[in-house]
Amino acid sequence: MRRLLVIGIGAGDPGHLTLQAAEALGTVDVFFLIDKPNAAPLAALRDELIDRHGGPDHRVVHVAEVPRDRDPDDYGAAVADWHARRAQRLGAALHDELADDQVGAILVWGDPSLYDSTLRLLDAVDVAFDLEVLPGITSVQALAARHRRPLHGVGEPVVLTTGRRVADEGLGGPNTVVLLDGQQAFETVDPATTDIWWGAYLGTPDEVLVAGPLAEVADEIAATRAAAREANGWIMDVYLLRRRDAG
Ligand SMILES: C[S@@+](CC[C@H](N)C(=O)[O-])C[C@H]1O[C@@H](n2cnc3c(N)ncnc32)[C@H](O)[C@@H]1O
């Protein structure tokens, strides 16, 4: 039976790779690299880790990302169709490129359990394999570590959500971690009652951190974000919002 490893590689710092993941990289026969547009930072980290930890005889197979209609008439049907075509393309690559007794791997930014479609995609793939998931350091853990603070007060809940949801629905509780924020959702939250711990490009040489009462630092974060996006052509940021009355 084919074996497939889905390996979390951490949030940007090569040192995030766990010992378990590093060892596993050395056992892989075929790395399947899903080439997403605008994913140069992921590709660079991925290549570095494969060079450093991959075995001498490994192969690399690139699986091109399926183009997506960003403005369809029927959004649900378009997404379902896109997922089906992605699963078919990945399934074909696994079938054609991985022999029955070989080990394949897909490397995932951060951890595959958090805002990543790889495991859902593999559920829909029509090829038999034994699946093993190796966890990675998420951007959320990297954020908390770099700000040297926990995500919540004693016994409190913490919600992980997207920028779009915060903009549409408000905060999810006393402590809300926001990922995938294309719209600066922190600007939609009451600045008088909220503190923020923000981080961009965590774990990379371009890392930026800002923290403080939202009323005092929101403009600085917006300006830093705009300048960084301009300089690098892309931005990846994550932040914790905490209601000051939380505890
Ligand atoms: C598609 S999600 C992937 C999350 C990833 N699976 C994880 O475990 O962190 C991408 C989002 O993760 C966050 N992110 C990932 N890496 C980051 C980094 N190095 N610095 C800041 N934010 C990061 C950003 O919110 C980005 O929009």
Short mmCIF file of C-alpha atoms and ligand atoms in Angstrom, two decimals:
data_model
loop_
_atom_site.label_atom_id
_atom_site.label_comp_id
_atom_site.label_asym_id
_atom_site.label_seq_id
_atom_site.Cartn_x
_atom_site.Cartn_y
_atom_site.Cartn_z
CA MET A 1 0.00 0.00 0.00
CA ARG A 2 1.26 3.52 -0.79
CA ARG A 3 2.06 5.67 2.27
CA LEU A 4 1.41 9.38 2.26
CA LEU A 5 2.74 11.80 4.87
CA VAL A 6 1.19 15.22 5.31
CA ILE A 7 3.85 17.20 7.15
CA GLY A 8 3.39 20.56 8.87
CA ILE A 9 6.60 22.53 8.30
CA GLY A 10 6.00 25.47 10.62
CA ALA A 11 5.16 29.08 9.98
CA GLY A 12 8.26 30.44 8.26
CA ASP A 13 11.32 29.64 10.36
CA PRO A 14 13.20 26.49 9.24
CA GLY A 15 13.82 25.90 12.97
CA HIS A 16 10.09 25.31 13.48
CA LEU A 17 10.40 21.88 11.89
CA THR A 18 9.90 19.20 14.56
CA LEU A 19 12.44 16.39 15.00
CA GLN A 20 9.71 13.97 13.99
CA ALA A 21 9.09 15.85 10.75
CA ALA A 22 12.82 16.19 10.00
CA GLU A 23 13.28 12.43 10.40
CA ALA A 24 10.23 11.72 8.25
CA LEU A 25 11.55 13.95 5.42
CA GLY A 26 14.54 11.61 5.15
CA THR A 27 12.24 8.62 4.44
CA VAL A 28 10.28 10.21 1.59
CA ASP A 29 10.58 8.80 -1.95
CA VAL A 30 8.41 11.41 -3.69
CA PHE A 31 7.54 14.94 -2.56
CA PHE A 32 4.34 16.24 -4.14
CA LEU A 33 4.58 20.02 -4.31
CA ILE A 34 1.31 21.76 -4.97
CA ASP A 35 2.30 24.95 -6.76
CA LYS A 36 -0.03 27.72 -5.65
CA PRO A 37 0.14 31.13 -7.28
CA ASN A 38 1.69 33.82 -5.01
CA ALA A 39 3.26 31.20 -2.75
CA ALA A 40 6.93 32.06 -3.26
CA PRO A 41 7.75 32.15 0.48
CA LEU A 42 6.24 28.72 1.04
CA ALA A 43 8.09 27.34 -1.98
CA ALA A 44 11.44 28.71 -0.75
CA LEU A 45 11.04 27.26 2.76
CA ARG A 46 9.78 23.96 1.39
CA ASP A 47 12.76 23.66 -1.00
CA GLU A 48 15.22 24.50 1.77
CA LEU A 49 13.78 21.85 4.10
CA ILE A 50 13.77 19.20 1.37
CA ASP A 51 17.41 20.01 0.50
CA ARG A 52 18.43 19.87 4.11
CA HIS A 53 16.50 16.82 5.33
CA GLY A 54 15.40 14.85 2.24
CA GLY A 55 17.04 11.48 1.52
CA PRO A 56 19.58 11.11 -1.31
CA ASP A 57 17.20 9.40 -3.77
CA HIS A 58 14.02 11.44 -3.38
CA ARG A 59 12.09 12.80 -6.35
CA VAL A 60 10.02 15.98 -6.56
CA VAL A 61 6.75 16.07 -8.48
CA HIS A 62 5.09 19.43 -9.08
CA VAL A 63 1.30 19.40 -9.13
CA ALA A 64 0.04 22.60 -10.74
CA GLU A 65 -2.78 24.33 -8.89
CA VAL A 66 -6.11 24.22 -10.72
CA PRO A 67 -7.18 27.73 -11.79
CA ARG A 68 -10.24 29.05 -10.00
CA ASP A 69 -13.08 31.26 -11.20
CA ARG A 70 -13.05 34.11 -8.63
CA ASP A 71 -16.30 35.66 -9.84
CA PRO A 72 -18.73 32.83 -10.66
CA ASP A 73 -22.52 33.17 -10.96
CA ASP A 74 -23.03 30.20 -8.60
CA TYR A 75 -20.30 30.42 -5.92
CA GLY A 76 -21.13 27.09 -4.19
CA ALA A 77 -21.19 25.10 -7.43
CA ALA A 78 -17.96 26.73 -8.64
CA VAL A 79 -16.12 25.88 -5.39
CA ALA A 80 -17.39 22.27 -5.43
CA ASP A 81 -16.27 21.92 -9.04
CA TRP A 82 -12.84 23.43 -8.23
CA HIS A 83 -12.35 21.03 -5.28
CA ALA A 84 -13.31 18.05 -7.46
CA ARG A 85 -10.84 19.06 -10.17
CA ARG A 86 -8.06 19.60 -7.60
CA ALA A 87 -8.71 16.17 -6.05
CA GLN A 88 -8.68 14.57 -9.48
CA ARG A 89 -5.36 16.21 -10.40
CA LEU A 90 -3.69 15.23 -7.11
CA GLY A 91 -5.13 11.70 -7.33
CA ALA A 92 -3.71 11.29 -10.82
CA ALA A 93 -0.27 12.44 -9.63
CA LEU A 94 -0.32 10.00 -6.68
CA HIS A 95 -1.45 7.16 -8.93
CA ASP A 96 1.11 7.82 -11.67
CA GLU A 97 4.14 8.91 -9.63
CA LEU A 98 4.04 6.88 -6.38
CA ALA A 99 4.65 3.13 -6.51
CA ASP A 100 2.73 0.82 -4.21
CA ASP A 101 5.63 0.34 -1.77
CA GLN A 102 6.75 3.98 -1.72
CA VAL A 103 6.36 6.89 0.68
CA GLY A 104 5.00 10.20 -0.62
CA ALA A 105 4.75 13.52 1.22
CA ILE A 106 2.92 16.81 0.98
CA LEU A 107 4.43 19.69 2.96
CA VAL A 108 1.98 22.13 4.50
CA TRP A 109 2.62 25.65 5.82
CA GLY A 110 2.15 25.75 9.62
CA ASP A 111 -0.05 22.81 10.58
CA PRO A 112 -2.50 21.00 8.28
CA SER A 113 -5.34 21.29 10.83
CA LEU A 114 -5.55 25.08 10.55
CA TYR A 115 -7.02 26.82 7.49
CA ASP A 116 -5.46 24.37 5.08
CA SER A 117 -7.36 22.30 2.53
CA THR A 118 -4.87 19.43 2.06
CA LEU A 119 -6.59 16.87 4.32
CA ARG A 120 -10.05 17.65 2.88
CA LEU A 121 -8.58 17.33 -0.59
CA LEU A 122 -7.06 13.94 0.20
CA ASP A 123 -10.46 12.73 1.50
CA ALA A 124 -11.78 13.25 -2.01
CA VAL A 125 -8.88 11.56 -3.81
CA ASP A 126 -9.76 8.30 -5.51
CA VAL A 127 -6.47 6.45 -4.80
CA ALA A 128 -5.83 4.12 -1.83
CA PHE A 129 -3.01 5.06 0.57
CA ASP A 130 -2.13 4.94 4.27
CA LEU A 131 -2.19 8.48 5.55
CA GLU A 132 -0.07 9.86 8.37
CA VAL A 133 -0.20 13.48 9.58
CA LEU A 134 2.81 15.07 11.28
CA PRO A 135 1.90 18.26 13.12
CA GLY A 136 3.70 21.56 12.67
CA ILE A 137 4.06 24.85 14.54
CA THR A 138 1.15 27.09 13.51
CA SER A 139 1.34 30.82 12.86
CA VAL A 140 -0.85 31.19 15.96
CA GLN A 141 1.76 29.53 18.17
CA ALA A 142 4.51 31.56 16.52
CA LEU A 143 2.54 34.76 17.22
CA ALA A 144 2.05 33.93 20.90
CA ALA A 145 5.69 32.95 21.30
CA ARG A 146 7.06 36.07 19.64
CA HIS A 147 4.85 38.29 21.83
CA ARG A 148 5.77 36.15 24.85
CA ARG A 149 2.17 35.79 26.03
CA PRO A 150 -0.60 33.19 26.28
CA LEU A 151 -3.61 33.44 23.96
CA HIS A 152 -6.14 33.74 26.82
CA GLY A 153 -6.56 34.40 30.52
CA VAL A 154 -7.03 31.54 33.01
CA GLY A 155 -9.83 29.21 31.87
CA GLU A 156 -11.00 31.56 29.10
CA PRO A 157 -11.91 30.42 25.60
CA VAL A 158 -10.01 31.51 22.50
CA VAL A 159 -11.57 31.66 19.06
CA LEU A 160 -9.56 31.25 15.85
CA THR A 161 -11.28 32.88 12.90
CA THR A 162 -10.88 34.80 9.65
CA GLY A 163 -10.75 38.51 8.95
CA ARG A 164 -13.94 38.27 6.92
CA ARG A 165 -15.86 36.76 9.84
CA VAL A 166 -14.64 39.39 12.29
CA ALA A 167 -15.68 42.12 9.84
CA ASP A 168 -19.12 40.50 9.36
CA GLU A 169 -19.83 39.12 12.84
CA GLY A 170 -17.55 40.91 15.30
CA LEU A 171 -15.30 39.27 17.87
CA GLY A 172 -15.90 35.60 18.67
CA GLY A 173 -15.32 36.02 22.43
CA PRO A 174 -12.90 37.62 24.88
CA ASN A 175 -9.87 36.38 22.91
CA THR A 176 -9.97 36.16 19.11
CA VAL A 177 -7.10 35.17 16.84
CA VAL A 178 -7.56 36.42 13.28
CA LEU A 179 -6.00 34.77 10.23
CA LEU A 180 -6.55 35.24 6.51
CA ASP A 181 -7.34 38.91 6.91
CA GLY A 182 -7.50 40.56 3.52
CA GLN A 183 -9.42 43.57 4.80
CA GLN A 184 -7.82 44.80 8.07
CA ALA A 185 -10.74 43.54 10.12
CA PHE A 186 -9.20 44.99 13.30
CA GLU A 187 -10.44 48.36 12.03
CA THR A 188 -14.05 47.15 12.45
CA VAL A 189 -13.62 46.36 16.17
CA ASP A 190 -14.25 48.83 19.03
CA PRO A 191 -10.76 50.33 19.54
CA ALA A 192 -11.60 51.73 22.98
CA THR A 193 -12.07 48.29 24.57
CA THR A 194 -9.61 46.10 22.67
CA ASP A 195 -5.90 45.28 22.81
CA ILE A 196 -4.04 43.77 19.85
CA TRP A 197 -0.91 41.66 19.40
CA TRP A 198 -0.07 41.67 15.68
CA GLY A 199 2.65 39.88 13.70
CA ALA A 200 3.57 39.67 10.03
CA TYR A 201 6.02 37.34 8.25
CA LEU A 202 6.54 35.53 11.57
CA GLY A 203 9.67 33.43 11.73
CA THR A 204 11.19 35.04 8.63
CA PRO A 205 13.85 37.75 8.36
CA ASP A 206 11.06 40.24 7.48
CA GLU A 207 9.13 39.62 10.70
CA VAL A 208 7.32 42.66 12.18
CA LEU A 209 5.56 42.82 15.56
CA VAL A 210 3.29 45.53 16.98
CA ALA A 211 1.24 45.37 20.19
CA GLY A 212 -0.81 47.71 22.34
CA PRO A 213 -4.26 49.23 22.86
CA LEU A 214 -6.02 49.13 19.47
CA ALA A 215 -6.86 52.82 19.72
CA GLU A 216 -3.14 53.63 19.90
CA VAL A 217 -1.63 51.17 17.41
CA ALA A 218 -4.28 50.54 14.71
CA ASP A 219 -2.92 53.30 12.45
CA GLU A 220 0.66 52.10 12.92
CA ILE A 221 -0.35 48.54 11.99
CA ALA A 222 -2.27 49.73 8.92
CA ALA A 223 0.73 51.82 7.77
CA THR A 224 3.26 49.03 8.50
CA ARG A 225 1.06 46.57 6.64
CA ALA A 226 0.75 48.81 3.60
CA ALA A 227 4.51 49.52 3.49
CA ALA A 228 5.39 45.83 3.91
CA ARG A 229 2.95 44.77 1.23
CA GLU A 230 4.41 47.39 -1.09
CA ALA A 231 7.99 46.30 -0.36
CA ASN A 232 7.44 42.52 -0.51
CA GLY A 233 4.49 42.26 -2.92
CA TRP A 234 2.54 40.12 -0.41
CA ILE A 235 1.67 40.05 3.26
CA MET A 236 0.97 37.30 5.72
CA ASP A 237 -0.20 38.46 9.13
CA VAL A 238 -2.05 37.13 12.13
CA TYR A 239 -3.18 38.79 15.33
CA LEU A 240 -4.79 38.34 18.72
CA LEU A 241 -7.58 40.70 19.76
CA ARG A 242 -8.43 40.74 23.45
CA ARG A 243 -11.37 42.57 24.98
CA ARG A 244 -9.98 44.60 27.84
CA ASP A 245 -12.97 43.72 30.07
CA ALA A 246 -12.20 40.00 29.59
CA GLY A 247 -10.55 39.42 32.91
C1 LIG B 1 -4.02 29.49 4.56
S1 LIG B 1 -3.70 30.01 6.20
C2 LIG B 1 -2.58 28.77 6.71
C3 LIG B 1 -2.38 28.69 8.20
C4 LIG B 1 -1.34 27.63 8.56
N1 LIG B 1 -1.82 26.30 8.24
C5 LIG B 1 -0.94 27.69 10.03
O1 LIG B 1 -0.90 26.62 10.66
O2 LIG B 1 -0.59 28.76 10.52
C6 LIG B 1 -2.68 31.39 5.90
C7 LIG B 1 -2.79 32.41 7.01
O3 LIG B 1 -1.98 32.00 8.12
C8 LIG B 1 -1.38 33.12 8.73
N2 LIG B 1 0.07 32.94 8.65
C9 LIG B 1 0.70 31.84 8.22
N3 LIG B 1 2.01 31.97 8.34
C10 LIG B 1 2.25 33.20 8.86
C11 LIG B 1 3.43 33.92 9.22
N4 LIG B 1 4.64 33.39 9.06
N5 LIG B 1 3.27 35.16 9.73
C12 LIG B 1 2.05 35.70 9.91
N6 LIG B 1 0.91 35.07 9.58
C13 LIG B 1 1.00 33.83 9.07
C14 LIG B 1 -1.89 34.34 7.99
O4 LIG B 1 -3.05 34.80 8.67
C15 LIG B 1 -2.25 33.77 6.64
O5 LIG B 1 -3.23 34.56 6.01
#
